[in-house]
Amino acid sequence: MAIAVLLVSPAVAQQPRRSAVSPTEKVARARWQPVRQASGASGVKRAQNVEPVPAPVPDRANGMPVNDALPMSVLDSDYYYDGEIIGPDYGDSMGSVACDSMGCSGDCGGCDSIGCCGGKHGNGWNPCLTLCFPQDGWVSLEYLSWQQKGMYLPPLVRRGATRLDNPAGANSTLVYGDTTDHLEGTLNGLRLNVGLWLDRCHEWSISADYFGWDPITSNASFVSNGINSIGRPIFNLAEAGAPLRAQLIDFNGQNNLGTAVNISGALNIRSSSELQSGGFQFRRFLVANAGCGDTVFMRLPQAYRSRVDLGIGYRYTQLSEGLSFNEDLQTVLPLAGTIDLNDSFDTRTQFNGLDLGIYYTRQRGLWNLDMKGRFGLGTNHQQVRIHGDTSINNAAPVQGGLLALSSNIGDYSRDRFSVLPELGATIGYQVTPRLKATVGYTFMYWSNVVRPGDQIDLNINQNLVPLAQVAATGQSRPEFRFRETDYWAQGVSFGGEFRW
């Protein structure tokens, strides 16, 4: 035995020490691709003149793939030959890559009429036709932090007028309205997406999505302070030249006719906005690509893959908004009493139409990028509701307030053509083989939308105002006309996706 040891030791000692791996060898190792032997099934392409090669030992330092760092779908599904995938589909994370042109491996489960490799649920279609858990799909949930295009408001409240006939004088200040950014603050909501693969090759799928947020609201109150007057500016068409006047909330002095006026109280303005959208799409695989390249920050060869899908379906989107005014007044002169006055403008735009989409996905290691472009083409159903009433000394309300009078009160609706495009990008990281964390950005545009502030007409025939207590003569103003605008919403999202 001692002689044997002496005979072996020199041979071991004479073996050259392994040198550092050169960049060329790293690339050669990265291009090494194990091949499973074809089974000989009908329609299967065999790899020509390729001998089985034992799998190398994973070497993280030299850029070789290490299986325990990859998602389960990658471990189960990737087989390479000369730079092309010849194994089964991409699995849970990515779906199929037109493997009909590449052939199947021995464990692929056979090929169907289009030569596509069998998936993890065998041949045929995957949908669950009985009451059971869907066989192959995904679900994602995201928190939305968005902003929307602000609502337009005309000049609505002024403070500091010294005379009723001079509400816009040197001592008067606009304190509410005359803005285009009302209700554009942060919107907090949720988006849910559920999908199901319809075939074993992940070429056909159906998905449904919904998103919405809590109604965003704003409340403003203007209360008498005994010093500065409060007025709601209007252009009074009952007078020649339609001069600027004011509906008084807090005033102690003389009006333009020299009559003493003593009135105090509060004006409350409330506005709200709510958006929600939902729909479904059928998606069809279009094209895919796969290869091996260096990573961004380190020159380590790593496999990547991408695919493009097209979608067609139905989309519904609704924007509901409101703007209301309430005056709660106490009068001393010219008559003592109480006044309760209300105006409200409510709008709703409902989109129904065709939803077209294109989706791009690229995955490298545990990271992936999803990009989408959707285009809605359909009809907006526009609805406007205007209401107003006044109650004096707690009597039964009569029709008409200040901005909502008999000339424009009512319910109005019409249909208009509209487009609704949407762009989005999401970055994901595979936390577990089935769970992915995501962060993304979305921009949505919507044409021909009706909003409350646009429906207000400040040209008022004051003879129609119930508080005037005169004959209702003169022009029929304010008037109603549909006034529409464009709308957008954008923001970031944070969430996760689970695939099975």
Short mmCIF file of C-alpha atoms in Angstrom, two decimals:
data_model
loop_
_atom_site.label_atom_id
_atom_site.label_comp_id
_atom_site.label_asym_id
_atom_site.label_seq_id
_atom_site.Cartn_x
_atom_site.Cartn_y
_atom_site.Cartn_z
CA MET A 1 0.00 0.00 0.00
CA ALA A 2 2.86 2.44 0.79
CA ILE A 3 4.38 1.68 -2.61
CA ALA A 4 1.04 2.47 -4.29
CA VAL A 5 0.80 5.77 -2.52
CA LEU A 6 4.32 6.68 -3.61
CA LEU A 7 3.46 5.77 -7.20
CA VAL A 8 0.27 7.85 -7.26
CA SER A 9 1.51 10.94 -5.46
CA PRO A 10 4.03 12.08 -8.11
CA ALA A 11 1.34 11.83 -10.76
CA VAL A 12 -0.98 14.02 -8.75
CA ALA A 13 1.76 16.49 -7.97
CA GLN A 14 2.65 16.78 -11.66
CA GLN A 15 -0.90 17.89 -12.67
CA PRO A 16 -0.93 21.57 -13.71
CA ARG A 17 -2.73 23.94 -11.36
CA ARG A 18 -5.99 25.35 -12.74
CA SER A 19 -5.46 28.86 -14.06
CA ALA A 20 -7.91 31.76 -13.97
CA VAL A 21 -10.71 31.51 -16.51
CA SER A 22 -10.24 33.88 -19.44
CA PRO A 23 -13.09 36.04 -20.82
CA THR A 24 -13.14 33.89 -23.96
CA GLU A 25 -13.66 30.74 -21.90
CA LYS A 26 -16.41 32.46 -19.91
CA VAL A 27 -18.30 33.17 -23.14
CA ALA A 28 -17.73 29.59 -24.30
CA ARG A 29 -19.14 28.26 -21.02
CA ALA A 30 -22.12 30.57 -21.28
CA ARG A 31 -22.87 29.24 -24.78
CA TRP A 32 -22.72 25.63 -23.57
CA GLN A 33 -26.22 24.23 -23.75
CA PRO A 34 -27.38 20.80 -22.57
CA VAL A 35 -29.73 18.93 -24.89
CA ARG A 36 -32.33 16.34 -23.99
CA GLN A 37 -32.59 13.45 -26.42
CA ALA A 38 -35.66 13.62 -28.67
CA SER A 39 -38.30 10.98 -28.05
CA GLY A 40 -39.06 10.31 -31.69
CA ALA A 41 -42.69 11.46 -31.41
CA SER A 42 -44.42 12.39 -34.63
CA GLY A 43 -43.65 15.91 -35.79
CA VAL A 44 -40.66 16.31 -33.44
CA LYS A 45 -37.40 17.74 -34.75
CA ARG A 46 -34.28 15.99 -33.50
CA ALA A 47 -30.99 17.69 -32.69
CA GLN A 48 -28.49 16.46 -35.32
CA ASN A 49 -25.07 15.05 -34.41
CA VAL A 50 -25.23 16.16 -30.81
CA GLU A 51 -23.84 13.89 -28.13
CA PRO A 52 -25.12 14.12 -24.54
CA VAL A 53 -22.77 16.14 -22.38
CA PRO A 54 -22.66 15.81 -18.61
CA ALA A 55 -23.94 18.92 -16.81
CA PRO A 56 -21.13 21.12 -15.53
CA VAL A 57 -20.75 22.07 -11.93
CA PRO A 58 -22.38 25.50 -11.38
CA ASP A 59 -19.69 28.11 -11.05
CA ARG A 60 -21.05 31.45 -9.83
CA ALA A 61 -17.62 33.11 -9.93
CA ASN A 62 -17.10 32.28 -13.62
CA GLY A 63 -20.53 33.38 -14.79
CA MET A 64 -22.14 29.94 -15.05
CA PRO A 65 -25.85 29.79 -14.19
CA VAL A 66 -26.69 28.64 -10.69
CA ASN A 67 -30.11 26.96 -10.63
CA ASP A 68 -31.07 27.83 -7.08
CA ALA A 69 -31.03 31.53 -8.01
CA LEU A 70 -33.67 31.17 -10.74
CA PRO A 71 -37.47 31.04 -10.58
CA MET A 72 -39.08 27.64 -10.63
CA SER A 73 -40.42 28.24 -14.14
CA VAL A 74 -36.88 28.71 -15.43
CA LEU A 75 -35.56 25.62 -13.65
CA ASP A 76 -38.34 23.42 -14.99
CA SER A 77 -38.53 24.67 -18.54
CA ASP A 78 -35.33 25.93 -20.20
CA TYR A 79 -33.37 23.63 -22.53
CA TYR A 80 -31.03 25.04 -25.17
CA TYR A 81 -29.39 23.91 -28.40
CA ASP A 82 -27.25 26.28 -30.48
CA GLY A 83 -28.86 29.35 -28.97
CA GLU A 84 -32.47 28.23 -29.51
CA ILE A 85 -34.98 26.92 -27.02
CA ILE A 86 -36.13 23.43 -27.93
CA GLY A 87 -37.77 22.48 -24.66
CA PRO A 88 -41.22 23.18 -23.22
CA ASP A 89 -42.81 26.59 -22.71
CA TYR A 90 -41.40 29.33 -20.53
CA GLY A 91 -43.55 28.25 -17.61
CA ASP A 92 -45.32 30.32 -15.00
CA SER A 93 -43.53 33.59 -15.62
CA MET A 94 -43.48 33.96 -19.39
CA GLY A 95 -45.58 31.47 -21.31
CA SER A 96 -44.65 29.91 -24.68
CA VAL A 97 -42.27 30.91 -27.48
CA ALA A 98 -43.57 29.48 -30.75
CA CYS A 99 -41.94 26.16 -30.11
CA ASP A 100 -43.66 24.66 -33.16
CA SER A 101 -40.68 25.83 -35.22
CA MET A 102 -38.15 24.45 -32.76
CA GLY A 103 -39.36 20.98 -31.96
CA CYS A 104 -39.86 19.24 -28.63
CA SER A 105 -37.58 17.48 -26.23
CA GLY A 106 -38.06 13.97 -24.97
CA ASP A 107 -40.02 15.02 -21.88
CA CYS A 108 -42.12 17.62 -23.65
CA GLY A 109 -45.30 15.60 -23.62
CA GLY A 110 -45.70 15.28 -27.37
CA CYS A 111 -46.69 17.85 -30.02
CA ASP A 112 -50.14 18.85 -31.15
CA SER A 113 -51.32 19.75 -34.63
CA ILE A 114 -49.23 22.91 -34.71
CA GLY A 115 -46.14 21.23 -33.28
CA CYS A 116 -46.34 22.98 -29.95
CA CYS A 117 -44.81 21.44 -26.87
CA GLY A 118 -47.03 20.03 -24.16
CA GLY A 119 -47.37 22.01 -20.97
CA LYS A 120 -47.62 21.03 -17.36
CA HIS A 121 -51.26 20.03 -17.67
CA GLY A 122 -50.98 17.68 -20.61
CA ASN A 123 -52.40 17.98 -24.12
CA GLY A 124 -55.38 20.07 -25.13
CA TRP A 125 -56.97 23.14 -23.64
CA ASN A 126 -56.54 24.15 -20.02
CA PRO A 127 -59.78 25.86 -18.90
CA CYS A 128 -61.43 24.47 -15.82
CA LEU A 129 -64.88 23.37 -16.98
CA THR A 130 -66.20 22.37 -13.57
CA LEU A 131 -66.27 24.01 -10.16
CA CYS A 132 -62.60 23.92 -9.31
CA PHE A 133 -59.53 26.14 -9.07
CA PRO A 134 -58.33 27.40 -12.49
CA GLN A 135 -55.47 25.24 -13.70
CA ASP A 136 -52.97 27.79 -15.03
CA GLY A 137 -53.16 31.55 -14.51
CA TRP A 138 -52.25 34.60 -12.46
CA VAL A 139 -53.66 37.28 -10.18
CA SER A 140 -52.15 40.67 -9.31
CA LEU A 141 -53.14 43.40 -6.86
CA GLU A 142 -51.68 46.91 -6.83
CA TYR A 143 -52.00 50.03 -4.72
CA LEU A 144 -52.43 53.15 -6.87
CA SER A 145 -51.14 56.62 -6.06
CA TRP A 146 -52.39 58.74 -8.96
CA GLN A 147 -53.24 62.29 -9.91
CA GLN A 148 -55.89 63.51 -12.30
CA LYS A 149 -56.45 66.59 -14.42
CA GLY A 150 -57.97 69.30 -12.25
CA MET A 151 -61.54 70.50 -12.64
CA TYR A 152 -62.29 74.01 -13.94
CA LEU A 153 -64.18 76.34 -11.62
CA PRO A 154 -65.41 79.83 -12.59
CA PRO A 155 -65.11 82.72 -10.07
CA LEU A 156 -67.48 81.70 -7.28
CA VAL A 157 -66.80 83.64 -4.04
CA ARG A 158 -65.48 87.14 -3.35
CA ARG A 159 -64.79 88.76 0.01
CA GLY A 160 -64.48 92.43 1.01
CA ALA A 161 -66.95 94.20 -1.32
CA THR A 162 -68.01 97.55 0.18
CA ARG A 163 -71.16 97.84 -1.93
CA LEU A 164 -73.51 95.37 -3.53
CA ASP A 165 -73.02 96.99 -6.94
CA ASN A 166 -69.23 96.81 -6.66
CA PRO A 167 -68.33 93.22 -5.68
CA ALA A 168 -65.16 93.33 -7.76
CA GLY A 169 -63.97 96.71 -6.48
CA ALA A 170 -60.55 97.64 -5.13
CA ASN A 171 -61.35 96.22 -1.69
CA SER A 172 -62.72 92.94 -3.02
CA THR A 173 -60.73 89.72 -3.34
CA LEU A 174 -61.55 86.51 -5.14
CA VAL A 175 -61.29 83.73 -2.54
CA TYR A 176 -62.73 80.70 -4.36
CA GLY A 177 -62.88 79.64 -7.98
CA ASP A 178 -61.31 80.89 -11.20
CA THR A 179 -59.02 77.85 -11.31
CA THR A 180 -58.26 74.87 -13.55
CA ASP A 181 -56.63 72.62 -10.95
CA HIS A 182 -59.49 71.88 -8.55
CA LEU A 183 -59.44 68.29 -7.21
CA GLU A 184 -56.14 67.32 -8.82
CA GLY A 185 -54.62 65.99 -5.56
CA THR A 186 -53.42 62.47 -4.78
CA LEU A 187 -55.87 59.68 -5.55
CA ASN A 188 -55.59 56.44 -3.55
CA GLY A 189 -56.98 53.32 -5.13
CA LEU A 190 -56.55 49.65 -6.06
CA ARG A 191 -56.15 47.72 -9.30
CA LEU A 192 -56.96 44.00 -9.64
CA ASN A 193 -56.02 41.81 -12.60
CA VAL A 194 -56.92 38.13 -13.01
CA GLY A 195 -55.92 35.95 -15.95
CA LEU A 196 -56.19 32.38 -17.20
CA TRP A 197 -54.12 30.63 -19.86
CA LEU A 198 -56.44 28.87 -22.31
CA ASP A 199 -53.94 26.48 -23.91
CA ARG A 200 -50.99 24.44 -22.71
CA CYS A 201 -48.52 26.47 -24.79
CA HIS A 202 -49.46 29.81 -23.19
CA GLU A 203 -50.38 31.28 -26.56
CA TRP A 204 -54.01 32.17 -25.75
CA SER A 205 -55.24 33.77 -22.53
CA ILE A 206 -58.14 35.74 -21.13
CA SER A 207 -57.75 38.43 -18.49
CA ALA A 208 -60.05 40.76 -16.60
CA ASP A 209 -59.06 43.91 -14.74
CA TYR A 210 -60.64 46.57 -12.55
CA PHE A 211 -59.32 49.71 -10.91
CA GLY A 212 -60.85 52.53 -8.93
CA TRP A 213 -60.14 54.84 -6.04
CA ASP A 214 -61.90 56.35 -3.07
CA PRO A 215 -63.85 59.48 -4.05
CA ILE A 216 -61.71 62.57 -3.67
CA THR A 217 -63.67 65.39 -2.01
CA SER A 218 -63.24 69.04 -1.10
CA ASN A 219 -65.25 71.15 1.34
CA ALA A 220 -65.00 74.93 1.71
CA SER A 221 -66.94 77.13 4.15
CA PHE A 222 -67.21 80.92 4.22
CA VAL A 223 -68.68 82.28 7.45
CA SER A 224 -69.68 85.81 8.41
CA ASN A 225 -67.02 87.58 10.47
CA GLY A 226 -68.82 90.92 10.84
CA ILE A 227 -66.04 92.80 9.02
CA ASN A 228 -65.61 91.66 5.42
CA SER A 229 -68.62 90.94 3.26
CA ILE A 230 -69.07 87.71 1.33
CA GLY A 231 -70.71 87.56 -2.09
CA ARG A 232 -71.24 85.15 -4.99
CA PRO A 233 -70.41 87.08 -8.19
CA ILE A 234 -72.78 87.00 -11.18
CA PHE A 235 -73.45 89.08 -14.27
CA ASN A 236 -77.00 90.39 -13.89
CA LEU A 237 -78.74 90.32 -17.27
CA ALA A 238 -81.79 92.03 -15.76
CA GLU A 239 -79.82 95.28 -15.87
CA ALA A 240 -78.55 97.10 -18.93
CA GLY A 241 -75.03 96.08 -19.79
CA ALA A 242 -75.18 92.96 -17.58
CA PRO A 243 -73.02 94.47 -14.81
CA LEU A 244 -71.14 92.42 -12.24
CA ARG A 245 -73.27 91.94 -9.15
CA ALA A 246 -73.23 89.61 -6.12
CA GLN A 247 -75.57 87.31 -4.24
CA LEU A 248 -74.91 88.42 -0.66
CA ILE A 249 -73.90 86.02 2.10
CA ASP A 250 -72.61 88.55 4.61
CA PHE A 251 -73.28 92.27 4.11
CA ASN A 252 -74.20 95.33 6.15
CA GLY A 253 -74.74 98.46 4.03
CA GLN A 254 -76.70 99.69 1.06
CA ASN A 255 -77.41 97.93 -2.18
CA ASN A 256 -77.22 99.55 -5.62
CA LEU A 257 -80.73 100.97 -5.14
CA GLY A 258 -79.83 102.64 -1.86
CA THR A 259 -81.78 100.12 0.23
CA ALA A 260 -80.32 99.16 3.59
CA VAL A 261 -79.22 95.50 3.74
CA ASN A 262 -78.20 93.56 6.83
CA ILE A 263 -77.58 89.87 6.22
CA SER A 264 -75.24 87.27 7.77
CA GLY A 265 -74.70 83.56 7.41
CA ALA A 266 -72.51 80.88 5.83
CA LEU A 267 -71.80 79.48 2.41
CA ASN A 268 -70.70 75.82 2.08
CA ILE A 269 -69.29 74.43 -1.15
CA ARG A 270 -68.69 70.71 -1.63
CA SER A 271 -67.11 68.97 -4.61
CA SER A 272 -66.27 65.32 -5.36
CA SER A 273 -64.70 63.16 -8.05
CA GLU A 274 -64.55 59.38 -8.54
CA LEU A 275 -63.10 57.27 -11.37
CA GLN A 276 -63.47 53.54 -11.94
CA SER A 277 -62.75 51.27 -14.88
CA GLY A 278 -62.97 47.60 -15.78
CA GLY A 279 -62.97 45.22 -18.70
CA PHE A 280 -61.64 42.00 -20.20
CA GLN A 281 -59.38 40.99 -23.07
CA PHE A 282 -58.49 37.91 -25.07
CA ARG A 283 -54.74 37.83 -25.70
CA ARG A 284 -52.85 36.05 -28.48
CA PHE A 285 -49.12 35.35 -28.53
CA LEU A 286 -47.42 37.14 -31.45
CA VAL A 287 -43.64 36.72 -31.33
CA ALA A 288 -40.87 35.80 -28.88
CA ASN A 289 -37.12 36.02 -28.61
CA ALA A 290 -34.46 34.46 -26.40
CA GLY A 291 -30.72 34.56 -26.11
CA CYS A 292 -27.72 35.16 -23.90
CA GLY A 293 -26.00 38.46 -23.18
CA ASP A 294 -24.04 40.39 -20.60
CA THR A 295 -25.79 41.95 -17.63
CA VAL A 296 -25.96 45.72 -17.32
CA PHE A 297 -23.53 46.26 -14.44
CA MET A 298 -21.35 43.14 -14.68
CA ARG A 299 -20.08 41.39 -17.78
CA LEU A 300 -21.62 38.09 -16.79
CA PRO A 301 -23.46 36.20 -19.53
CA GLN A 302 -27.08 35.63 -18.57
CA ALA A 303 -30.07 34.25 -20.44
CA TYR A 304 -32.89 36.61 -21.40
CA ARG A 305 -36.23 36.12 -23.12
CA SER A 306 -39.07 38.29 -24.32
CA ARG A 307 -42.48 37.98 -25.92
CA VAL A 308 -45.14 40.19 -27.50
CA ASP A 309 -48.88 39.60 -27.21
CA LEU A 310 -51.86 41.27 -28.86
CA GLY A 311 -55.19 41.77 -27.08
CA ILE A 312 -58.77 42.59 -27.98
CA GLY A 313 -61.74 43.00 -25.65
CA TYR A 314 -64.23 45.32 -23.98
CA ARG A 315 -63.67 48.27 -21.68
CA TYR A 316 -65.93 50.29 -19.37
CA THR A 317 -64.82 53.51 -17.63
CA GLN A 318 -66.86 55.95 -15.55
CA LEU A 319 -66.10 59.39 -14.13
CA SER A 320 -68.65 60.73 -11.61
CA GLU A 321 -68.29 64.25 -10.21
CA GLY A 322 -70.36 66.78 -8.31
CA LEU A 323 -70.33 70.42 -7.22
CA SER A 324 -72.90 71.79 -4.75
CA PHE A 325 -73.59 75.08 -2.92
CA ASN A 326 -75.59 75.71 0.25
CA GLU A 327 -76.43 79.10 1.76
CA ASP A 328 -77.68 79.25 5.34
CA LEU A 329 -78.62 82.91 5.96
CA GLN A 330 -80.14 85.20 8.60
CA THR A 331 -81.60 88.51 7.38
CA VAL A 332 -82.46 91.63 9.40
CA LEU A 333 -83.01 94.18 6.64
CA PRO A 334 -84.90 94.70 4.49
CA LEU A 335 -86.95 91.82 5.95
CA ALA A 336 -86.21 89.60 8.94
CA GLY A 337 -86.14 85.87 8.34
CA THR A 338 -84.13 82.80 7.36
CA ILE A 339 -83.06 81.59 3.95
CA ASP A 340 -81.88 78.14 2.88
CA LEU A 341 -80.63 78.11 -0.73
CA ASN A 342 -79.12 75.20 -2.69
CA ASP A 343 -77.49 74.71 -6.11
CA SER A 344 -76.00 71.46 -7.40
CA PHE A 345 -74.29 70.34 -10.60
CA ASP A 346 -73.64 66.61 -11.06
CA THR A 347 -71.98 65.01 -14.08
CA ARG A 348 -71.27 61.46 -15.18
CA THR A 349 -69.38 60.20 -18.22
CA GLN A 350 -69.55 56.50 -19.09
CA PHE A 351 -67.29 54.98 -21.74
CA ASN A 352 -68.20 51.71 -23.46
CA GLY A 353 -66.07 50.44 -26.28
CA LEU A 354 -63.55 48.20 -27.96
CA ASP A 355 -60.26 47.73 -26.12
CA LEU A 356 -57.17 46.94 -28.21
CA GLY A 357 -53.79 46.25 -26.63
CA ILE A 358 -50.18 45.30 -27.28
CA TYR A 359 -48.06 43.83 -24.46
CA TYR A 360 -44.29 43.39 -24.28
CA THR A 361 -42.52 41.34 -21.59
CA ARG A 362 -38.77 40.87 -21.12
CA GLN A 363 -37.17 38.77 -18.39
CA ARG A 364 -33.53 38.45 -17.33
CA GLY A 365 -32.77 36.42 -14.26
CA LEU A 366 -35.09 37.40 -11.42
CA TRP A 367 -36.01 40.75 -13.02
CA ASN A 368 -38.57 41.47 -15.67
CA LEU A 369 -40.03 44.46 -17.50
CA ASP A 370 -43.67 44.62 -18.65
CA MET A 371 -44.83 47.35 -21.04
CA LYS A 372 -48.31 47.85 -22.41
CA GLY A 373 -50.19 50.08 -24.77
CA ARG A 374 -53.99 50.00 -24.79
CA PHE A 375 -56.37 51.93 -27.02
CA GLY A 376 -60.07 52.25 -26.24
CA LEU A 377 -62.40 53.19 -29.08
CA GLY A 378 -66.08 53.71 -28.33
CA THR A 379 -68.87 55.95 -27.07
CA ASN A 380 -69.19 58.34 -24.13
CA HIS A 381 -72.62 58.55 -22.53
CA GLN A 382 -72.63 62.06 -21.05
CA GLN A 383 -75.07 62.96 -18.26
CA VAL A 384 -75.58 66.31 -16.52
CA ARG A 385 -78.03 66.93 -13.67
CA ILE A 386 -78.71 70.49 -12.47
CA HIS A 387 -80.86 71.17 -9.41
CA GLY A 388 -81.68 74.21 -7.29
CA ASP A 389 -84.21 75.22 -4.60
CA THR A 390 -84.84 77.95 -2.03
CA SER A 391 -86.72 77.86 1.26
CA ILE A 392 -87.66 81.14 3.03
CA ASN A 393 -88.60 81.04 6.73
CA ASN A 394 -88.67 77.21 6.66
CA ALA A 395 -91.45 77.15 4.09
CA ALA A 396 -91.68 74.47 1.41
CA PRO A 397 -88.80 74.84 -1.07
CA VAL A 398 -89.47 76.46 -4.40
CA GLN A 399 -87.56 75.69 -7.58
CA GLY A 400 -84.42 77.70 -8.18
CA GLY A 401 -81.36 78.79 -6.24
CA LEU A 402 -78.86 81.20 -7.78
CA LEU A 403 -76.84 79.38 -10.45
CA ALA A 404 -79.50 76.70 -10.95
CA LEU A 405 -82.79 78.30 -12.01
CA SER A 406 -85.85 77.36 -14.02
CA SER A 407 -83.94 78.18 -17.23
CA ASN A 408 -81.30 75.45 -16.80
CA ILE A 409 -82.59 73.00 -14.16
CA GLY A 410 -83.06 69.47 -15.47
CA ASP A 411 -81.46 66.16 -16.48
CA TYR A 412 -79.56 66.08 -19.76
CA SER A 413 -77.80 63.26 -21.64
CA ARG A 414 -76.25 62.50 -25.00
CA ASP A 415 -73.74 60.13 -26.65
CA ARG A 416 -70.42 61.20 -28.15
CA PHE A 417 -67.54 59.40 -29.85
CA SER A 418 -64.48 59.03 -27.63
CA VAL A 419 -60.98 57.56 -27.48
CA LEU A 420 -59.28 56.26 -24.33
CA PRO A 421 -55.58 55.35 -24.77
CA GLU A 422 -53.42 54.07 -21.90
CA LEU A 423 -49.67 53.51 -21.57
CA GLY A 424 -47.90 51.66 -18.76
CA ALA A 425 -44.61 50.13 -17.65
CA THR A 426 -43.95 47.81 -14.70
CA ILE A 427 -40.72 46.45 -13.22
CA GLY A 428 -40.97 43.15 -11.35
CA TYR A 429 -38.69 41.10 -9.11
CA GLN A 430 -39.25 37.37 -8.54
CA VAL A 431 -39.41 37.06 -4.74
CA THR A 432 -40.36 33.37 -4.82
CA PRO A 433 -40.89 30.97 -7.72
CA ARG A 434 -44.54 32.07 -7.93
CA LEU A 435 -44.67 35.49 -6.27
CA LYS A 436 -43.39 38.67 -7.88
CA ALA A 437 -43.14 42.20 -6.40
CA THR A 438 -43.91 45.04 -8.82
CA VAL A 439 -43.66 48.81 -9.18
CA GLY A 440 -45.08 50.62 -12.19
CA TYR A 441 -46.32 53.78 -13.88
CA THR A 442 -49.53 54.38 -15.87
CA PHE A 443 -50.82 57.28 -17.98
CA MET A 444 -54.42 57.40 -19.22
CA TYR A 445 -56.10 59.96 -21.52
CA TRP A 446 -59.85 60.34 -22.17
CA SER A 447 -61.55 62.61 -24.68
CA ASN A 448 -64.97 64.35 -24.55
CA VAL A 449 -65.68 64.21 -20.82
CA VAL A 450 -68.25 66.40 -19.01
CA ARG A 451 -67.32 67.98 -15.64
CA PRO A 452 -69.43 70.10 -13.23
CA GLY A 453 -67.54 73.40 -13.30
CA ASP A 454 -67.84 73.64 -17.09
CA GLN A 455 -71.65 73.50 -16.88
CA ILE A 456 -71.99 76.68 -14.75
CA ASP A 457 -73.24 79.85 -16.46
CA LEU A 458 -72.60 83.07 -14.49
CA ASN A 459 -74.86 85.14 -16.76
CA ILE A 460 -77.98 85.34 -14.57
CA ASN A 461 -81.34 87.00 -15.13
CA GLN A 462 -81.86 88.01 -11.51
CA ASN A 463 -85.61 88.30 -12.09
CA LEU A 464 -85.65 84.48 -12.15
CA VAL A 465 -84.05 84.19 -8.70
CA PRO A 466 -86.70 83.29 -6.07
CA LEU A 467 -85.19 85.76 -3.57
CA ALA A 468 -85.85 88.63 -5.98
CA GLN A 469 -89.60 88.14 -5.44
CA VAL A 470 -90.41 89.92 -8.71
CA ALA A 471 -92.08 88.86 -11.93
CA ALA A 472 -89.98 86.35 -13.89
CA THR A 473 -89.40 88.39 -17.02
CA GLY A 474 -86.44 88.90 -19.31
CA GLN A 475 -83.91 86.52 -20.80
CA SER A 476 -84.00 82.83 -19.99
CA ARG A 477 -80.57 82.70 -18.35
CA PRO A 478 -78.58 80.91 -17.06
CA GLU A 479 -78.77 78.47 -19.94
CA PHE A 480 -77.59 74.92 -20.28
CA ARG A 481 -75.23 73.80 -23.04
CA PHE A 482 -73.10 70.68 -23.06
CA ARG A 483 -69.54 71.74 -22.47
CA GLU A 484 -66.97 68.95 -22.71
CA THR A 485 -63.25 68.71 -22.12
CA ASP A 486 -60.43 66.17 -22.15
CA TYR A 487 -59.31 64.28 -19.07
CA TRP A 488 -56.18 62.46 -17.95
CA ALA A 489 -54.97 60.50 -14.95
CA GLN A 490 -51.49 59.24 -14.16
CA GLY A 491 -49.44 57.83 -11.31
CA VAL A 492 -47.39 55.03 -9.81
CA SER A 493 -48.42 51.64 -8.48
CA PHE A 494 -46.97 49.16 -5.98
CA GLY A 495 -48.09 45.58 -5.68
CA GLY A 496 -47.51 41.92 -6.35
CA GLU A 497 -48.40 39.13 -8.74
CA PHE A 498 -49.00 35.46 -7.99
CA ARG A 499 -48.87 32.78 -10.70
CA TRP A 500 -49.80 29.11 -10.47
#
